[in-house]
Each structure stands twice: as C-alpha cells, then as structure tokens.
XYZ file of C-alpha atoms in Angstrom:
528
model
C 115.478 95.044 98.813
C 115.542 91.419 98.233
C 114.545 90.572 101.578
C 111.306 93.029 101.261
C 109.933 91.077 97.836
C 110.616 87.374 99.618
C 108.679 88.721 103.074
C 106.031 90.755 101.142
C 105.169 89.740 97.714
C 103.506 92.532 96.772
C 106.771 94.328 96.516
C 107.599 91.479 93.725
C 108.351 93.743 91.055
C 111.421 94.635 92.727
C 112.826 91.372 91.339
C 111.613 92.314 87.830
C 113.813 91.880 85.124
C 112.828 94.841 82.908
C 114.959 93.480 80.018
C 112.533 90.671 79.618
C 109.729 93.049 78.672
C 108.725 93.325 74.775
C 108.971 96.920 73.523
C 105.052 97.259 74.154
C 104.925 96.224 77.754
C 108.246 98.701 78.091
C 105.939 101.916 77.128
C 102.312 100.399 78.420
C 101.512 103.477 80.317
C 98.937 101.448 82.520
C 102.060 99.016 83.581
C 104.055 101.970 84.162
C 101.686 103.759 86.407
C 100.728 100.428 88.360
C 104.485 100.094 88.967
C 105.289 103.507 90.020
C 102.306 103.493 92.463
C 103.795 100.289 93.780
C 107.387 101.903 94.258
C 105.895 104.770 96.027
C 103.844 102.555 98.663
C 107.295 100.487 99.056
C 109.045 104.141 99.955
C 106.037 104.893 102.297
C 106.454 101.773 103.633
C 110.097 101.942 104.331
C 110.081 105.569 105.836
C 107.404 104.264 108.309
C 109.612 101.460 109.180
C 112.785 103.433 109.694
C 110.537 106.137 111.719
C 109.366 103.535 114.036
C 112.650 102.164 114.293
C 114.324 105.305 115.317
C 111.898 106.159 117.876
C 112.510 102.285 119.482
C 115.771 103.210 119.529
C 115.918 106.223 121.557
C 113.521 104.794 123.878
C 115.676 101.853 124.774
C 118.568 103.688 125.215
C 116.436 106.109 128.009
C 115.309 102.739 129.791
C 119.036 101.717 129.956
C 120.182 105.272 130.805
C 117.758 104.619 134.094
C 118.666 101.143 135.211
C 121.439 101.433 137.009
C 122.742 99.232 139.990
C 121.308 101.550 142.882
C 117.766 101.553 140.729
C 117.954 97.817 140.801
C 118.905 97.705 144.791
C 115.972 99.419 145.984
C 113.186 96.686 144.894
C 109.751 96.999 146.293
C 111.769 99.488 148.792
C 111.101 102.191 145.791
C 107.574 101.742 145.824
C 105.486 104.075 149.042
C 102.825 102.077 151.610
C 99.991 102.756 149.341
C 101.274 101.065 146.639
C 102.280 98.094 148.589
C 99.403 98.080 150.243
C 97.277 97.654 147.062
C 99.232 95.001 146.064
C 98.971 92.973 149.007
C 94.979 93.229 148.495
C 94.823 92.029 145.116
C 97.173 89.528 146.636
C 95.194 88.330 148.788
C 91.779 88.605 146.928
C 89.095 87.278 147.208
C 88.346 88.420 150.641
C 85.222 87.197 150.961
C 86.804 83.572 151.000
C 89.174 82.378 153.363
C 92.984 82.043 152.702
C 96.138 82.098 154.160
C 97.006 84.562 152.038
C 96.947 87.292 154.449
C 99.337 85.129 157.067
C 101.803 84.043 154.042
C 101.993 87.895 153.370
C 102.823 89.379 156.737
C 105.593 86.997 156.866
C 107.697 88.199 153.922
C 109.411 91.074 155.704
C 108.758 93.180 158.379
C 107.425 96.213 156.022
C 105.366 93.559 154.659
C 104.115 92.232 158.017
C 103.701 96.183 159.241
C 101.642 97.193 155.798
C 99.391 93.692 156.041
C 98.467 94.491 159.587
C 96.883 98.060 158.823
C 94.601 96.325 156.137
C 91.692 94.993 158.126
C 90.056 93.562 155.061
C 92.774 90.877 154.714
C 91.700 89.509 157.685
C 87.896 88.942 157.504
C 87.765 85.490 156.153
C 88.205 82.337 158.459
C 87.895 79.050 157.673
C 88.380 75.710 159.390
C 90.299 74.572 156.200
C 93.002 77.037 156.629
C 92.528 77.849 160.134
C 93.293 76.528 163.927
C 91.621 77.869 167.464
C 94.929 80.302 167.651
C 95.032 81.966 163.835
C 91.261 82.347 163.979
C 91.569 84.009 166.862
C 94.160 86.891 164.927
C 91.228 87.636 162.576
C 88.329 89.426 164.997
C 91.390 91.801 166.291
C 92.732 92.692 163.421
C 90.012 93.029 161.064
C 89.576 95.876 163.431
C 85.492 96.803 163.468
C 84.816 94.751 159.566
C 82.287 92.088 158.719
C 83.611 88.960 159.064
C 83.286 85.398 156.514
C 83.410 82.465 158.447
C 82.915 78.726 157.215
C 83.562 75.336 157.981
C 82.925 71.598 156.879
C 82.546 69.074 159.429
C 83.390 66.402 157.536
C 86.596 66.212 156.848
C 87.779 69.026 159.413
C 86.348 68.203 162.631
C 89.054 68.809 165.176
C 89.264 72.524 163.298
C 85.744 72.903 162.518
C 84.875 72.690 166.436
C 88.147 74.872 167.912
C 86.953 77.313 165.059
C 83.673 78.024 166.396
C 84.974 78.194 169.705
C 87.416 80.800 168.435
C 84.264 82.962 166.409
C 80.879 82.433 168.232
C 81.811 85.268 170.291
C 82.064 87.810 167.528
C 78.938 86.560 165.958
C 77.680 89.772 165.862
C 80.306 91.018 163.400
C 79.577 87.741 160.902
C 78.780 88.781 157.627
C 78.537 85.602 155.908
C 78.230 82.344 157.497
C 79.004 78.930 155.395
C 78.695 75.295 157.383
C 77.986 71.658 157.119
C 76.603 69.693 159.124
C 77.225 65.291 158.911
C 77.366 64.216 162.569
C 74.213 64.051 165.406
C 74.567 66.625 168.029
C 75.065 63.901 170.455
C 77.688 62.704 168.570
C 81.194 63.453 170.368
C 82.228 64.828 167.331
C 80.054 67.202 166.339
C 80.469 70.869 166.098
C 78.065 72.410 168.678
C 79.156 75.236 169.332
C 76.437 77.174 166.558
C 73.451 74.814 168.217
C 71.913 77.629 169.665
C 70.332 81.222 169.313
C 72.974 82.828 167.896
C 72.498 87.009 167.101
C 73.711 87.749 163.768
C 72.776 91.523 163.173
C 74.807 92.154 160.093
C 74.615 88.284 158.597
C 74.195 89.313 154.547
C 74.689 85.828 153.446
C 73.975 82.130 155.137
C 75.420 78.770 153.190
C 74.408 75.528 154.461
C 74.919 71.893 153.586
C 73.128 68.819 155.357
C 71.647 69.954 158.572
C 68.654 67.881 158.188
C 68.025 69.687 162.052
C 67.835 72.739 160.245
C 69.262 74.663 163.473
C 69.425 78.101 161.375
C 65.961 78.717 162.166
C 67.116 79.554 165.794
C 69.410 82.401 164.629
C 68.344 86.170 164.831
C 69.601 87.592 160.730
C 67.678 90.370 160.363
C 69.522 91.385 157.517
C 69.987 88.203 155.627
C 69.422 88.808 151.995
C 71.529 85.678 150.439
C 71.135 81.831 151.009
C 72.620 78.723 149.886
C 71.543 75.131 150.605
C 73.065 71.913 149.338
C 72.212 68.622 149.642
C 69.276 69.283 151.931
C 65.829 71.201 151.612
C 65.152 74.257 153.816
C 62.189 74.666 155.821
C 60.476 78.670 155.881
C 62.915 81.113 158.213
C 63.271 84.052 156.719
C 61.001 86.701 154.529
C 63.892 88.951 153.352
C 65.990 86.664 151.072
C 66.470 87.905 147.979
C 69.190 85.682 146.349
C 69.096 81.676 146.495
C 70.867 79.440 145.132
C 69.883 74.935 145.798
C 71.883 72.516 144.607
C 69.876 69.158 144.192
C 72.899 65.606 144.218
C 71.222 62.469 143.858
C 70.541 61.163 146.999
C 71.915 57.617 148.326
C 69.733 54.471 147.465
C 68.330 56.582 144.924
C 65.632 58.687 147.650
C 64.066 61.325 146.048
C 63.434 64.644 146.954
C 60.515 66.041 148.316
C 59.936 68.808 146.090
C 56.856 69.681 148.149
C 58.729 71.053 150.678
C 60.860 73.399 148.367
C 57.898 74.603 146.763
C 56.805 75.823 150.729
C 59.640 77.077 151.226
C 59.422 79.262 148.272
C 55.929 80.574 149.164
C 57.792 81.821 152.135
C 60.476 83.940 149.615
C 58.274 86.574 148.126
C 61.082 89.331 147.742
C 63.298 86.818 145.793
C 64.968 88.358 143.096
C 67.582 85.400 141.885
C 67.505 81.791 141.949
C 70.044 79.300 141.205
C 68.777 75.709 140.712
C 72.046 73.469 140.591
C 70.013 69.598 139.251
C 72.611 66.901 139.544
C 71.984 63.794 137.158
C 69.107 62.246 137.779
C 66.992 64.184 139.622
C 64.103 62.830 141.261
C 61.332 63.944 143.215
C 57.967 63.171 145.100
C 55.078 63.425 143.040
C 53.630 66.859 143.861
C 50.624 66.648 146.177
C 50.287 70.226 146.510
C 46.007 71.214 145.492
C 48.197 73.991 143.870
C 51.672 72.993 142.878
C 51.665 76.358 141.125
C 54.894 79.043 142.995
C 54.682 82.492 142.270
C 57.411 84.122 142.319
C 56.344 87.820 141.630
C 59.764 90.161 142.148
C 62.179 87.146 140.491
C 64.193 89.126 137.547
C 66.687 86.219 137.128
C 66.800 82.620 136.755
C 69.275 80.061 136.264
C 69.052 76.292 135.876
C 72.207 73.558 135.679
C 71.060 70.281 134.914
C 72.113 66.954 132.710
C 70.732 65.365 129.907
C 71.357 61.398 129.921
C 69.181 59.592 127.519
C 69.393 56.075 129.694
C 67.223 58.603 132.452
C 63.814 56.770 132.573
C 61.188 57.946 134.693
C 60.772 56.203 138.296
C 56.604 55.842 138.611
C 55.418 58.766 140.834
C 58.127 61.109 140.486
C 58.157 64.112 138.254
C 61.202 65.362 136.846
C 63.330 68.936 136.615
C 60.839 70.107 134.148
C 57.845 69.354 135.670
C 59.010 71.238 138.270
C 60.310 74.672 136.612
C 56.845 74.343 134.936
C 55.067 74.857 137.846
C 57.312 78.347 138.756
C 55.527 81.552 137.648
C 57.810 85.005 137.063
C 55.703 87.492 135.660
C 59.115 89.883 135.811
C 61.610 87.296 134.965
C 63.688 89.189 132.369
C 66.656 86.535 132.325
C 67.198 83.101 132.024
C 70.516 80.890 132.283
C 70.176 77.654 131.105
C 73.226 75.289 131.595
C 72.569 71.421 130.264
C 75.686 68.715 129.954
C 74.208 65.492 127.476
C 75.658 62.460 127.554
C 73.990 61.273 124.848
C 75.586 58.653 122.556
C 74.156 57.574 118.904
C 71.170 60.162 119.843
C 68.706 61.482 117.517
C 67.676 65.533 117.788
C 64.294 64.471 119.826
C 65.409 63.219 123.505
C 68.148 66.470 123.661
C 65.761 68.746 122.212
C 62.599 68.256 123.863
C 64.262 67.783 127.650
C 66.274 71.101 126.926
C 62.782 73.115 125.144
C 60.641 71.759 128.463
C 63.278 73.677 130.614
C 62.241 77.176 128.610
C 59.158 78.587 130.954
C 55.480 78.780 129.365
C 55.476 82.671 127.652
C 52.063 82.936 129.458
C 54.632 82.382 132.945
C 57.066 84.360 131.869
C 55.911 87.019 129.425
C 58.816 89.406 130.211
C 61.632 87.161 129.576
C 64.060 88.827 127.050
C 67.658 87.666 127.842
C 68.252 84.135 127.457
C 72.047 82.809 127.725
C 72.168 79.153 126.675
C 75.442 76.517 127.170
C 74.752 73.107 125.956
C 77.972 70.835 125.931
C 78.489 67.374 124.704
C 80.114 64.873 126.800
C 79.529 62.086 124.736
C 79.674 63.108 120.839
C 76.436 61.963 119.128
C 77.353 60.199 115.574
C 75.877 60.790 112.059
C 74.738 63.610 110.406
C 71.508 64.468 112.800
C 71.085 67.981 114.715
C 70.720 67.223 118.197
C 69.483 70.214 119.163
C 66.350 72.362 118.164
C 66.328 75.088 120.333
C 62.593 76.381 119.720
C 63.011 80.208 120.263
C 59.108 81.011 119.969
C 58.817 80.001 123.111
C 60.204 83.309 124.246
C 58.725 85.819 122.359
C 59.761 88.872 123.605
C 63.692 87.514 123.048
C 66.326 90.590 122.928
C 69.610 89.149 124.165
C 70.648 85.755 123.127
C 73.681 83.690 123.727
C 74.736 80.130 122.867
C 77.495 78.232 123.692
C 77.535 74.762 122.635
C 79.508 72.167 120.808
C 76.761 70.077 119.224
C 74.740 71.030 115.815
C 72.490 73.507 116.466
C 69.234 74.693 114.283
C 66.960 77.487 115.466
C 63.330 76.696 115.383
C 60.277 78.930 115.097
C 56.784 78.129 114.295
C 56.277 80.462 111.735
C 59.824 81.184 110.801
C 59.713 84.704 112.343
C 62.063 85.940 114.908
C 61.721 88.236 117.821
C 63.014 91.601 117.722
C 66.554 90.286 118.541
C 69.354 93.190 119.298
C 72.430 91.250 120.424
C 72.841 87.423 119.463
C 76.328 85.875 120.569
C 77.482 82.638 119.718
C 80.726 81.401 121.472
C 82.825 78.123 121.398
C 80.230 76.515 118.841
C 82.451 74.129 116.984
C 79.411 73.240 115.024
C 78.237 75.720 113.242
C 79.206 77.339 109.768
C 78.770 79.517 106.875
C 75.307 77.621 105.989
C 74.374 78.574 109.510
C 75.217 82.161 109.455
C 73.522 81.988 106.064
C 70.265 81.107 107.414
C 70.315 83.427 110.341
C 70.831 86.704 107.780
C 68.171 85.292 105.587
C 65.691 85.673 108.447
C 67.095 88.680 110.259
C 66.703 90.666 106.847
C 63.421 89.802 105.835
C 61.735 91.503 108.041
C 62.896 95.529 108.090
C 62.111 96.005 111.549
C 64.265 93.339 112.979
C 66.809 94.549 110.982
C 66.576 98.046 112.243
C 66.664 97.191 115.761
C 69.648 94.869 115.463
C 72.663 95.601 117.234
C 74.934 92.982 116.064
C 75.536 89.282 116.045
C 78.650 88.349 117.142
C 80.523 84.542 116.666
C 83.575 84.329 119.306
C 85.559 81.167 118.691
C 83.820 79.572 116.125
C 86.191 78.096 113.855
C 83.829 77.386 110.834
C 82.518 80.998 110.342
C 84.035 82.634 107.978
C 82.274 86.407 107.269
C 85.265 87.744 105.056
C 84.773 84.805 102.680
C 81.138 84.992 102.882
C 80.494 87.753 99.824
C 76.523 86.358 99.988
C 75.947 88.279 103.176
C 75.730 92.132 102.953
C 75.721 92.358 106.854
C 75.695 96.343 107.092
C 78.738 95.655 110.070
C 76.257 94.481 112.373
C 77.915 90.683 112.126
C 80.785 90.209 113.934
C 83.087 87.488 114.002
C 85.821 86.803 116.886
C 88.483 84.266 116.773
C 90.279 84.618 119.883
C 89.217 83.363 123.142
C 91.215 82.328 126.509
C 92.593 78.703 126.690
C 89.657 75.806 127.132
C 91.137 74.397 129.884
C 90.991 77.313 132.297
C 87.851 76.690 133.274
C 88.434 72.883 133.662
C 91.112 73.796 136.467
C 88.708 75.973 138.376
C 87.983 74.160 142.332
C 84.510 74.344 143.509
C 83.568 75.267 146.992
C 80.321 74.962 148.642
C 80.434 78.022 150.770
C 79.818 81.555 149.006
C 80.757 80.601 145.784
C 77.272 80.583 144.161
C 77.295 84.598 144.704
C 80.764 85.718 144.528
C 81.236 83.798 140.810
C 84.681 85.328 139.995
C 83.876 85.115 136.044
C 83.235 81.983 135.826
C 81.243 80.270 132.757
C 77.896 78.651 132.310
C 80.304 75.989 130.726
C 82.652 75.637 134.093
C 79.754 75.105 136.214
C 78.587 72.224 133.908
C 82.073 70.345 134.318
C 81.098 69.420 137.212
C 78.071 67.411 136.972
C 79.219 64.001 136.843
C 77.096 60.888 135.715
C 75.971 58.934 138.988
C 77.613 56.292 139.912
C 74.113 54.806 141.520
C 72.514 51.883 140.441
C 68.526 52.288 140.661
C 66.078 49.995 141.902
C-alpha cells in the first residue's frame, strides 16, 4: 500500500496518521466522506489492476503453451505462397522504380526464387544504375505481358546506360514510363543512341527527361502520355495530352538565364494540364519576357505547387524578371490548391524582404478566384535575430481560403486588410517552433467574432508545436474544435530521404513540402 501512495499521490491518505487529527477533524463528516470516496476509487483501482493482470497472465501462458521447438522449425515454411508472395511485394516496393530488390529476393532460397518468379510486377523496373545488358534482359520475360519503367543517366553510367537500351528498345512498346539524361553529342562515342530515333511507345503514361537540349522526344509516337518531367532544360511543344508536369529550374553555369519565353510556349501547348510542379533553384533568372502577351492560361489546372528560395543577398540582374514575375503572369480560373514551399537564408532580416518575396508568390484572386486550399512550409536556414516577425503571410489575398496549413520555424503573424478571415474549416499548423499561446490567442479572437466562421469551422489543429499549450489556456472556450498534437515522427527522417530525377516528382512516397526544400542548396556561383 505504501508503494501505491509514493507512485500515485492521490492515494496519500493511505500514509495518514489518524492519531494526529484533533477530535473535530476525527468526526468532520465532509473529511470523512472525501476519504471514504478516496478508499473506494483506490479499491476500484486495485480490482482493475489485478483483473488486467490475471487476464496477461493466462494469455502468456497460451503463447508459451504454442511455441514449441517444431513451431519454431518451420519458419517462413509455416506461412502458404500467398502470404509469401505479399511479402516479397512490399519487399520489393516501389515498383515503379528500379531495384535489385527483386534479384536479391529470388536468391534467398529456392521457394523464394520459385514465388519471386510468378510475380511479374517485381520485375518491371530497369535501370542502368542497378542494371547490365544481361539482368535487363530478365525483366521483359518475366514481367510476363506488364508495363515496364525504364531509366537511365548518362552521366555517370555510360557503359550501362548504352548496353541498357540495347537490352529494352525492343520492348518499347511495353514502356510505361521512360526516365533519361542526356550530357554527351550524338556523335560523341559515348553517347547513348540507341533512343535517337522514332521510337513507338503505345502505352508510355509517363516521360522524365534531363538535358537533351536536342530534344529527341519529339520523334517518339506516346499517344497516351499523360505525365512529364523536365530538368535542367526547357521543352519545346510535343504533346497535347499531358496532364501532370513537373520543371525543375538549377541555376545555370556562368550564371545564363533561362528563357522563360519558351516555357511559357510550351505551356500554351498544355491545355488539359491539371498539375504543375515548379521546382526554382536559388537564384532563378530569366529573359525578360518579350511575349505581346506574357499572360498563360491555364484553364483545367486544379493544382499548383511552387519550391523556391528566399536569399536576401538575391539582387536583380537588369532585364531579367524573377520567380514571381513569372507565376504572375499564370492564370487558373479552377486552381483550387496551392503548395507553396520557400527555404530563407536570411540572416539579421527584417519581416519585409521574407514577406513580400513569399506574398508575390500567392496568385492575383482575380487569377485565381477558386483557390481554397493553400498548404504553406517556410523553413529557416539561417535564424534571423531580434525580436522581428519575419513573416506576414497576407491571407486576403485568397479569399475564398478553406484549408490552410503552415509549417514553418520562423515567427509567423497572419495579415488581413480588414482583420476578417475567410470562411476557414480546417487550419493546421505543424512543426512551428514559433508560435504560442499569444498566437493561438489571436487566432480564436478572430475566428469567434464573426458567428458564421465559427459555425463552419471544423477544427484547428497544432501538431508539434511545443509552445501551445490549450489545457493551460482557460481564456479560450474552443467548443473542441482546437486541437493540439504533440507527437510527430523524428525530424531527421526526411533529411535522410535520396532524391532521384526520374519518376519521383509523381510517385512522392509521403514525402513533405519540408523534405523537398532540403534540398535547395545556396549556389555556389559567383555572378557577373
């Protein structure tokens, strides 16, 4: 009983010395009735604890009954085909992307090697990182009649890049995504040809390609491409049917800058586009438009996201515009989300520079007037100093704003012209280190005053903010529709996540607007 009082002090009284009582606290009939109350929680208590313990009991002792050495002999041998076969997939996931997970696992046993061989999804992937001419050549047979995923990167895998395509241009009608780069001249001895020409890709879904400046995917015959990726490189017009695209914009060497002209084209020539992904390194820079109407309309796009930097030592190069300008020119009349991803490096830097480069990233309301989901990540790499709020994120700018999330680790004040919000339903807040009770405060104070905001509210929810505490907040009558969260998965995970630049920008894998961000790096180029 002593044990109970010292782990649970509630149960204190069980210590009590009732010979230290005066004769009046002896018969108070209050104390007496607090302290039988107590005694019969403490036997409620106890009963619970001795009923769970009982039934822990017999439940060991049935597991122990069971494992016996013949149980423990059989293995995976226990388990039928189906099972193992399952297992082997989500062994060997994802597989979309090439591994040699599907070789490593037909070499465990000969069950294994049996089960592996009837699953002809294991074996759609090839890549010339994994892959030479003979394993390559494993994959059309037994992937049976599937789709295949085939990439390679010249650069640094040459002698396999080449023997690859060797190995795969004839089942190119069976490709269903195709992923290359391409560094070398085609008269150069080293460079993969064998993709130079018409190739016939009837069930080609997705297309990723990184600096063919010869742009030889024109030539190929995709009826059904829907999904594109281009890196490093801007894409002339080939295809009306994409629907997904994702550009990733690196600074250039000698500090060239892009002709943004050209992308805008080749947008004109994507009018069922329904995604795009815009991946700005640091320091972006482009050709002043010369467009007469720089203006893209982009009529079926329903989603929108943007990765780009924030460095405060950026200054404009005469006769370039900037990420901005550019976004400014896009109109969605049916964009209904928007992903913003920004990384500062911003040192001793006051709220104006952060806020008005990430506010001139939100779209005009008159360009977007459907725009309702907005999911925000803004992450210090360089900790401003003092007391200042870096960023104003000016919310009027999307007034028809239902879904909101923020993830950031700098200060963080919401901004509206006339201090009303829009008829929020679901505001999330995760990882911001910055915020507090003052904060949430604020946010209540303007949620409640108007009834019909109220109404429609869902719930705000803070995951992983450490300074938000709504249990010790007795100044906010909430109704439940606040939320607080204080477990999360470790930071680092995302930090140890590998980028590829094959299919990756459609086949995420749950990964954050805050992994993505990691890796845009400052540049080591000096400008003229």
């Amino acid at each position: 009983m002593s044990l109970v009082a010292e782990t649970h002090p509630e149960y204190s009284f069980l210590h009590a010395n009732s010979e230290l009582w005066t004769v009046d606290e002896a018969w108070n009939t209050q104390r007496i009735s607090i302290t039988l109350q107590t005694m019969e929680n403490t036997q409620f208590f106890l009963d619970t604890l001795s009923s769970s313990l009982s039934e822990n009991i017999t439940r060991a002792k049935h597991i122990v009954k069971r494992i016996t050495p013949e149980f423990l002999g059989l293995g995976l041998a226990s388990l039928p085909d189906d099972v193992l076969a399952m297992i082997i997939e989500l062994s060997a996931e994802p597989l979309e992307r090439s591994t040699m997970g599907a070789h490593k696992l037909a070499g465990v046993s000969r069950r294994f090697r049996a089960v592996t061989l009837k699953l002809p999804k294991t074996w759609c992937a090839v890549s010339s990182k994994t892959h030479d001419f003979e394993r390559a050549l494993l994959h059309p047979e037994r992937s049976k009649t599937m789709g295949l995923h085939v990439s390679y990167q010249e650069l640094y895998e040459v002698i396999h890049s080449k023997s690859l395509m060797q190995a795969l241009v004839p089942f190119a009608s069976r490709w269903r995504s195709f992923s290359y780069t391409k560094y070398h001249s085609a008269i150069d001895s080293s460079a993969t040809t064998e993709h130079h020409t018409s190739l016939q890709l009837p069930q080609l879904e997705h297309l990723g390609v990184e600096a063919d400046n010869d742009h030889f995917y024109k030539e190929y015959f995709m009826p059904n491409l829907r999904s594109a990726t281009f890196h490093n490189m801007i894409p002339v017009p080939f295809s009306t049917s994409l629907t997904h695209l994702a550009m990733k914009f690196e600074s250039l060497d000698r500090g060239d800058p892009w002709d943004i002209d050209g992308f805008r084209r080749f947008l004109h020539s994507t009018p069922l586009l329904v995604e795009l992904r815009l991946f700005f390194e640091a320091k972006f820079r482009t050709f002043i438009c010369e467009l007469p109407d720089p203006e893209v309309l982009l009529l079926h796009l329903k989603t929108l996201s943007v990765i780009t930097v924030c460095d405060k030592e950026e200054d404009l190069v005469e006769g370039c515009e900037t990420a901005s300008d550019f976004l400014a020119t896009i109109r969605a009349p049916n964009l209904s989300h928007l992903v913003l991803g920004v990384k500062v490096f911003v040192v001793n830097c006051s709220a104006e520079p952060v806020s008005e480069f990430f506010n001139g990233l939100l779209p005009l309301p008159s360009s977007s007037p459907a725009l309702a989901f907005l999911d925000i990540a803004v992450m210090g790499v360089e900790r401003p100093h003092g007391d200042e709020d870096p960023l104003h994120i000016r919310y009027d700018r999307v007034p028809r704003l239902t879904h909101l999330k923020l993830e950031t680790n700098l200060n963080v004040t919401l901004v509206h012209s006339d201090d009303n919000l829009p008829p929020l339903r679901r505001v999330e807040f995760v990882g911001c280190t910055n915020i507090d009770n003052d904060f949430v405060m604020s946010l209540f104070r303007r949620l409640r005053a108007d009834p019909v905001v109220w109404k429609a509210l869902e719930g705000v929810i803070f995951r992983a903010c450490p300074f938000i505490d709504l249990d010790g907040n007795s100044n906010i009558d909430h109704d439940g529709k606040f939320h607080s969260e204080h477990h999360r998965h470790a930071p680092d995970d995302d930090i140890k996540v590998k980028w590829e630049h094959d299919e990756d920008d459609f086949y995420p894998s749950g990964r954050t607007i805050a992994s993505q961000l990691k890796r845009l790096l400052p540049p080591p180029i000096v400008w003229d």
